[in-house]
Amino acid sequence: MTEPAVRCTGVSHSFGTTRAVDGVDLEIAPGEVFGLLGPNGAGKTTTLRMITTLLPTAPDHITVFGVDVARRRMAVRRLIGYVPQQLSADGALTGRENVALFARLFDVPRARRAGEVRRALDLVGLADDADRVAKGYSGGMIRRLELAQALVSSPRLLILDEPTIGLDPVARSAVWERITQIRTDTGMTVLVTTHYMDEAEQYCDRVALMHTGRVRALGTPADLETDLGPGSTLDDVFRAVTGDRLETDEGGIRSVRAARRTARRLG
Ligand SMILES: Nc1ncnc2c1ncn2[C@@H]1O[C@H](COP(=O)(O)OP(=O)(O)OP(=O)(O)O)[C@@H](O)[C@H]1O
Ligand SMILES: [Mg+2]
């Protein structure tokens, strides 16, 4: 039997008295595009940081392609490409230099580095802008540059924390088209968080909805919608899971929409 790309068993993490992640069980199949959804503070980023080894984990709770994250940190890191929620490209360097830095960090053999950097920049459509400094890039170009940084080591698992936040609709679909194309070409597994339910619906094979540190719903977008009732959207599932008083209280809807607008502005 093939190992799952990611297996989380009873994963928890606290910051002081805040229980950010509270007993998460997840299994992601190789080649899947898996969406981790949930409101601000649900525990999504914390979960991703544990999977990427950036936060400590006890043994026997998380494996990546069968490799225990706590026991074999370096081996796990070699399997993963990660685009964090905060912008991580260096504005003073060119696109090519930014990607080359990651190629060195992730042990791409010296003889193959220049070629792999070019391939990664090509994949995200930045070949023509590769030798401009990144501070002159638009938000969408920066996000694609970060995708190239994560792809340069040919990871088996690509982890993206809100890859499209703050982008215009055209830039959002450009990022997603790159992601799905690469998945089709290489069979790479993709674990992604997003606040955009339309993106999750369109591009994710399965999603988990997190709320207050726990997985509250899990399945294909279509299954979750069907379970909630005829004509439901993923937005409705999200509201049902997070306890929004959609049916009874108009103020509730407005306040959620306002909160989401704020979240988008703050990135
Ligand atoms: N470094 C930290 N120190 C203290 N508390 C933290 C830290 N990182 C996260 N938290 C807390 O843990 C909880 C989960 O945060 P997390 O960043 O995982 O949520 P999230 O689902 O990624 O939210 P968002 O959608 O806003 O990115 C929140 O209550 C947050 O305040
Ligand atoms: Mg987050």
Coordinates of C-alpha atoms and ligand atoms in Angstrom, one line a residue:
M1 CA 0.0 0.0 0.0
T2 CA 1.3 3.5 -0.8
E3 CA 2.0 5.8 2.1
P4 CA -0.2 8.9 2.3
A5 CA 1.5 12.2 1.4
V6 CA 0.6 13.5 4.8
R7 CA -0.9 11.7 7.8
C8 CA -1.8 13.7 11.0
T9 CA -2.9 11.7 14.0
G10 CA -4.2 13.6 17.1
V11 CA -2.1 16.7 16.2
S12 CA -2.2 19.5 18.8
H13 CA -0.3 22.7 19.6
S14 CA -0.6 25.4 22.2
F15 CA 0.9 28.9 22.4
G16 CA 0.8 29.6 26.1
T17 CA -2.8 29.1 27.0
T18 CA -4.1 29.3 23.4
R19 CA -4.9 25.9 22.1
A20 CA -4.2 26.7 18.4
V21 CA -4.5 23.1 17.1
D22 CA -6.6 20.7 19.1
G23 CA -6.5 17.1 17.9
V24 CA -6.4 17.2 14.2
D25 CA -6.6 14.0 12.1
L26 CA -6.0 14.2 8.4
E27 CA -4.8 12.0 5.6
I28 CA -3.8 13.4 2.2
A29 CA -3.3 11.1 -0.7
P30 CA -0.4 11.4 -3.1
G31 CA -1.3 13.7 -6.0
E32 CA -4.2 15.3 -4.3
V33 CA -4.8 19.0 -4.2
F34 CA -6.1 19.4 -0.6
G35 CA -7.5 22.6 0.8
L36 CA -7.4 23.6 4.5
L37 CA -10.1 26.1 5.0
G38 CA -11.4 28.0 8.1
P39 CA -11.8 31.5 9.6
N40 CA -9.0 33.7 10.9
G41 CA -7.3 32.0 13.9
A42 CA -8.7 28.5 13.1
G43 CA -5.2 26.9 13.3
K44 CA -4.4 26.4 9.7
T45 CA -1.0 28.1 9.6
T46 CA 0.0 26.4 12.9
T47 CA -0.9 23.0 11.4
L48 CA 1.1 23.7 8.2
R49 CA 4.1 24.9 10.3
M50 CA 4.0 21.6 12.2
I51 CA 3.9 19.6 9.0
T52 CA 6.8 21.6 7.6
T53 CA 8.9 20.9 10.8
L54 CA 9.0 24.7 11.6
L55 CA 7.2 24.0 14.9
P56 CA 8.1 21.1 17.1
T57 CA 6.0 18.0 17.2
A58 CA 6.1 14.9 19.3
P59 CA 7.0 11.6 17.4
D60 CA 4.2 9.4 15.9
H61 CA 1.8 12.3 15.1
I62 CA 2.8 13.5 11.7
T63 CA 4.3 11.7 8.7
V64 CA 5.1 13.0 5.2
F65 CA 5.3 10.1 2.7
G66 CA 5.7 7.8 5.6
V67 CA 8.6 9.8 7.2
D68 CA 8.1 10.9 10.8
V69 CA 8.3 14.7 11.0
A70 CA 9.7 14.6 14.6
R71 CA 12.2 11.9 14.1
R72 CA 13.6 12.8 10.7
R73 CA 13.2 16.5 10.3
M74 CA 15.9 17.0 7.5
A75 CA 14.5 14.1 5.4
V76 CA 11.0 15.6 5.6
R77 CA 12.3 19.1 4.7
R78 CA 13.8 17.6 1.5
L79 CA 10.3 16.4 0.5
I80 CA 8.6 19.7 1.0
G81 CA 8.3 23.1 -0.8
Y82 CA 6.7 25.8 1.4
V83 CA 5.3 29.2 0.6
P84 CA 4.6 30.9 3.9
Q85 CA 1.7 33.3 4.5
Q86 CA 4.0 36.3 5.0
L87 CA 5.8 37.5 1.9
S88 CA 9.2 35.8 1.8
A89 CA 11.0 37.1 -1.3
D90 CA 13.8 39.6 -1.0
G91 CA 13.0 42.8 -2.8
A92 CA 16.7 43.8 -3.2
L93 CA 17.5 40.6 -5.2
T94 CA 16.3 39.8 -8.8
G95 CA 13.8 37.1 -9.3
R96 CA 16.5 34.7 -10.5
E97 CA 18.7 35.5 -7.4
N98 CA 15.8 34.9 -5.1
V99 CA 15.1 31.4 -6.6
A100 CA 18.9 30.6 -6.7
L101 CA 19.0 31.3 -3.0
F102 CA 16.4 28.7 -2.4
A103 CA 18.1 26.2 -4.7
R104 CA 21.2 26.5 -2.5
L105 CA 19.2 26.3 0.8
F106 CA 17.5 23.1 -0.4
D107 CA 20.6 21.4 -1.6
V108 CA 20.0 21.4 -5.3
P109 CA 23.3 20.0 -6.6
R110 CA 25.6 22.8 -7.8
A111 CA 25.9 21.5 -11.3
R112 CA 22.1 21.5 -11.8
R113 CA 21.3 24.7 -10.0
A114 CA 21.2 27.2 -12.9
G115 CA 19.1 24.9 -15.0
E116 CA 16.6 24.2 -12.1
V117 CA 16.3 27.9 -11.4
R118 CA 15.5 28.6 -15.0
R119 CA 12.9 25.7 -15.1
A120 CA 11.2 27.0 -11.9
L121 CA 11.0 30.6 -13.3
D122 CA 9.6 29.2 -16.6
L123 CA 7.0 27.2 -14.7
V124 CA 5.5 30.3 -13.1
G125 CA 5.8 32.5 -16.2
L126 CA 8.6 34.8 -14.9
A127 CA 11.3 34.0 -17.4
D128 CA 11.1 37.4 -19.0
D129 CA 11.2 39.3 -15.7
A130 CA 13.8 37.1 -14.0
D131 CA 16.6 39.6 -14.0
R132 CA 14.6 42.6 -12.6
V133 CA 14.8 43.2 -8.9
A134 CA 11.8 41.9 -7.0
K135 CA 10.8 45.1 -5.4
G136 CA 9.5 46.2 -8.9
Y137 CA 7.2 43.2 -9.1
S138 CA 3.5 43.4 -8.7
G139 CA 1.8 41.4 -5.9
G140 CA 0.8 38.6 -8.3
M141 CA 4.4 38.4 -9.6
I142 CA 5.8 38.2 -6.1
R143 CA 3.4 35.3 -5.3
R144 CA 4.5 33.5 -8.5
L145 CA 8.2 34.1 -7.6
E146 CA 7.6 32.5 -4.2
L147 CA 6.0 29.6 -5.9
A148 CA 9.2 29.3 -8.0
Q149 CA 11.3 29.3 -4.8
A150 CA 9.2 26.5 -3.4
L151 CA 9.3 24.5 -6.7
V152 CA 13.1 24.8 -7.4
S153 CA 13.9 21.7 -5.3
S154 CA 11.2 19.6 -7.1
P155 CA 9.4 18.8 -3.9
R156 CA 6.9 15.9 -3.7
L157 CA 4.7 17.9 -1.4
L158 CA 4.0 21.6 -2.1
I159 CA 2.5 23.5 0.9
L160 CA 1.0 27.0 0.2
D161 CA -0.4 29.2 2.9
E162 CA -2.9 31.6 1.2
P163 CA -1.1 31.8 -2.2
T164 CA -3.6 34.2 -3.6
I165 CA -4.5 36.5 -0.8
G166 CA -4.8 40.1 -1.9
L167 CA -4.5 39.3 -5.7
D168 CA -6.9 40.5 -8.4
P169 CA -9.1 37.8 -10.0
V170 CA -6.8 37.5 -13.0
A171 CA -3.7 37.0 -10.9
R172 CA -5.5 34.6 -8.7
S173 CA -6.4 32.3 -11.6
A174 CA -2.9 32.7 -13.0
V175 CA -1.5 31.3 -9.8
W176 CA -4.0 28.5 -9.7
E177 CA -3.4 27.6 -13.3
R178 CA 0.3 27.2 -12.6
I179 CA -0.4 25.1 -9.6
T180 CA -2.8 22.7 -11.4
Q181 CA -0.6 22.5 -14.4
I182 CA 2.4 21.5 -12.3
R183 CA 0.3 18.9 -10.4
T184 CA -0.9 17.4 -13.7
D185 CA 2.7 17.3 -15.1
T186 CA 4.5 15.9 -12.0
G187 CA 1.9 14.3 -9.8
M188 CA 3.0 16.6 -7.0
T189 CA 0.8 16.7 -3.9
V190 CA -0.5 20.2 -3.0
L191 CA -1.7 21.3 0.5
V192 CA -3.1 24.8 0.4
T193 CA -5.0 27.2 2.6
T194 CA -7.4 29.8 1.3
H195 CA -10.2 32.1 2.4
Y196 CA -11.7 32.1 -1.1
M197 CA -14.4 29.4 -1.2
D198 CA -14.7 29.7 -5.0
E199 CA -11.1 28.7 -5.3
A200 CA -11.5 25.7 -3.0
E201 CA -14.6 24.6 -4.9
Q202 CA -12.9 24.9 -8.3
Y203 CA -9.4 23.6 -7.6
C204 CA -9.3 21.4 -4.6
D205 CA -10.0 17.6 -4.8
R206 CA -10.9 17.6 -1.1
V207 CA -11.1 20.1 1.7
A208 CA -11.0 20.2 5.5
L209 CA -12.8 22.9 7.3
M210 CA -11.1 23.9 10.5
H211 CA -12.6 25.9 13.3
T212 CA -11.1 26.6 16.8
G213 CA -8.2 24.1 16.2
R214 CA -10.3 21.2 15.0
V215 CA -11.4 19.7 11.7
R216 CA -15.2 20.2 11.6
A217 CA -15.9 18.9 8.1
L218 CA -13.9 16.9 5.6
G219 CA -14.6 15.7 2.0
T220 CA -14.9 16.8 -1.6
P221 CA -16.5 20.2 -2.0
A222 CA -19.5 18.5 -3.8
D223 CA -20.0 16.0 -1.0
L224 CA -19.9 18.7 1.7
E225 CA -22.4 20.8 -0.2
T226 CA -24.7 17.8 -0.8
D227 CA -24.5 16.9 2.9
L228 CA -25.7 20.4 3.9
G229 CA -28.7 20.3 1.6
P230 CA -29.8 21.0 -2.0
G231 CA -28.5 24.1 -3.6
S232 CA -25.8 24.7 -0.9
T233 CA -22.5 26.3 -1.7
L234 CA -19.1 25.9 0.0
D235 CA -19.7 29.3 1.5
D236 CA -22.9 27.9 3.2
V237 CA -20.9 25.0 4.5
F238 CA -18.3 27.4 5.9
R239 CA -20.9 29.4 7.6
A240 CA -22.7 26.3 9.0
V241 CA -19.4 24.9 10.4
T242 CA -18.3 28.2 11.9
G243 CA -21.6 28.7 13.5
D244 CA -22.7 31.9 11.7
R245 CA -26.4 32.6 12.2
L246 CA -27.1 32.8 8.5
E247 CA -30.8 31.7 8.6
T248 CA -32.0 33.8 11.4
D249 CA -30.0 37.0 11.6
E250 CA -29.2 39.4 8.8
G251 CA -26.7 41.2 10.9
G252 CA -24.7 38.0 11.1
I253 CA -24.2 37.8 7.4
R254 CA -23.2 41.4 7.2
S255 CA -20.8 41.1 10.0
V256 CA -19.1 38.0 8.5
R257 CA -18.8 39.8 5.2
A258 CA -17.3 42.8 6.8
A259 CA -14.9 40.6 8.8
R260 CA -13.8 38.9 5.6
R261 CA -13.2 42.2 3.8
T262 CA -11.0 43.2 6.8
A263 CA -9.1 39.9 6.6
R264 CA -8.4 40.4 2.9
R265 CA -7.2 44.0 3.5
L266 CA -4.9 42.9 6.3
G267 CA -3.6 39.9 4.3
Ligands
LIG1 N1 3.5 32.6 17.3 C1 2.3 32.6 18.0 N2 2.3 33.0 19.3 C2 1.1 33.0 19.9 N3 -0.1 32.7 19.4 C3 -0.1 32.3 18.2 C4 1.1 32.3 17.3 N4 0.7 31.8 16.1 C5 -0.6 31.6 16.2 N5 -1.1 31.9 17.4 C6 -2.6 31.8 17.8 O1 -3.0 30.5 17.4 C7 -4.3 30.5 16.9 C8 -4.3 29.9 15.5 O2 -3.5 30.7 14.6 P1 -3.2 30.4 13.1 O3 -2.2 31.4 12.6 O4 -2.8 29.0 13.0 O5 -4.6 30.5 12.4 P2 -5.0 30.6 10.9 O6 -6.1 29.6 10.7 O7 -3.8 30.4 10.0 O8 -5.6 32.0 10.7 P3 -5.5 33.1 9.5 O9 -6.7 32.7 8.6 O10 -5.8 34.4 10.1 O11 -4.2 33.0 8.8 C9 -4.7 31.9 17.0 O12 -5.5 32.1 18.1 C10 -3.5 32.7 17.0 O13 -3.6 33.9 17.7
MG2 MG -2.9 31.5 8.6

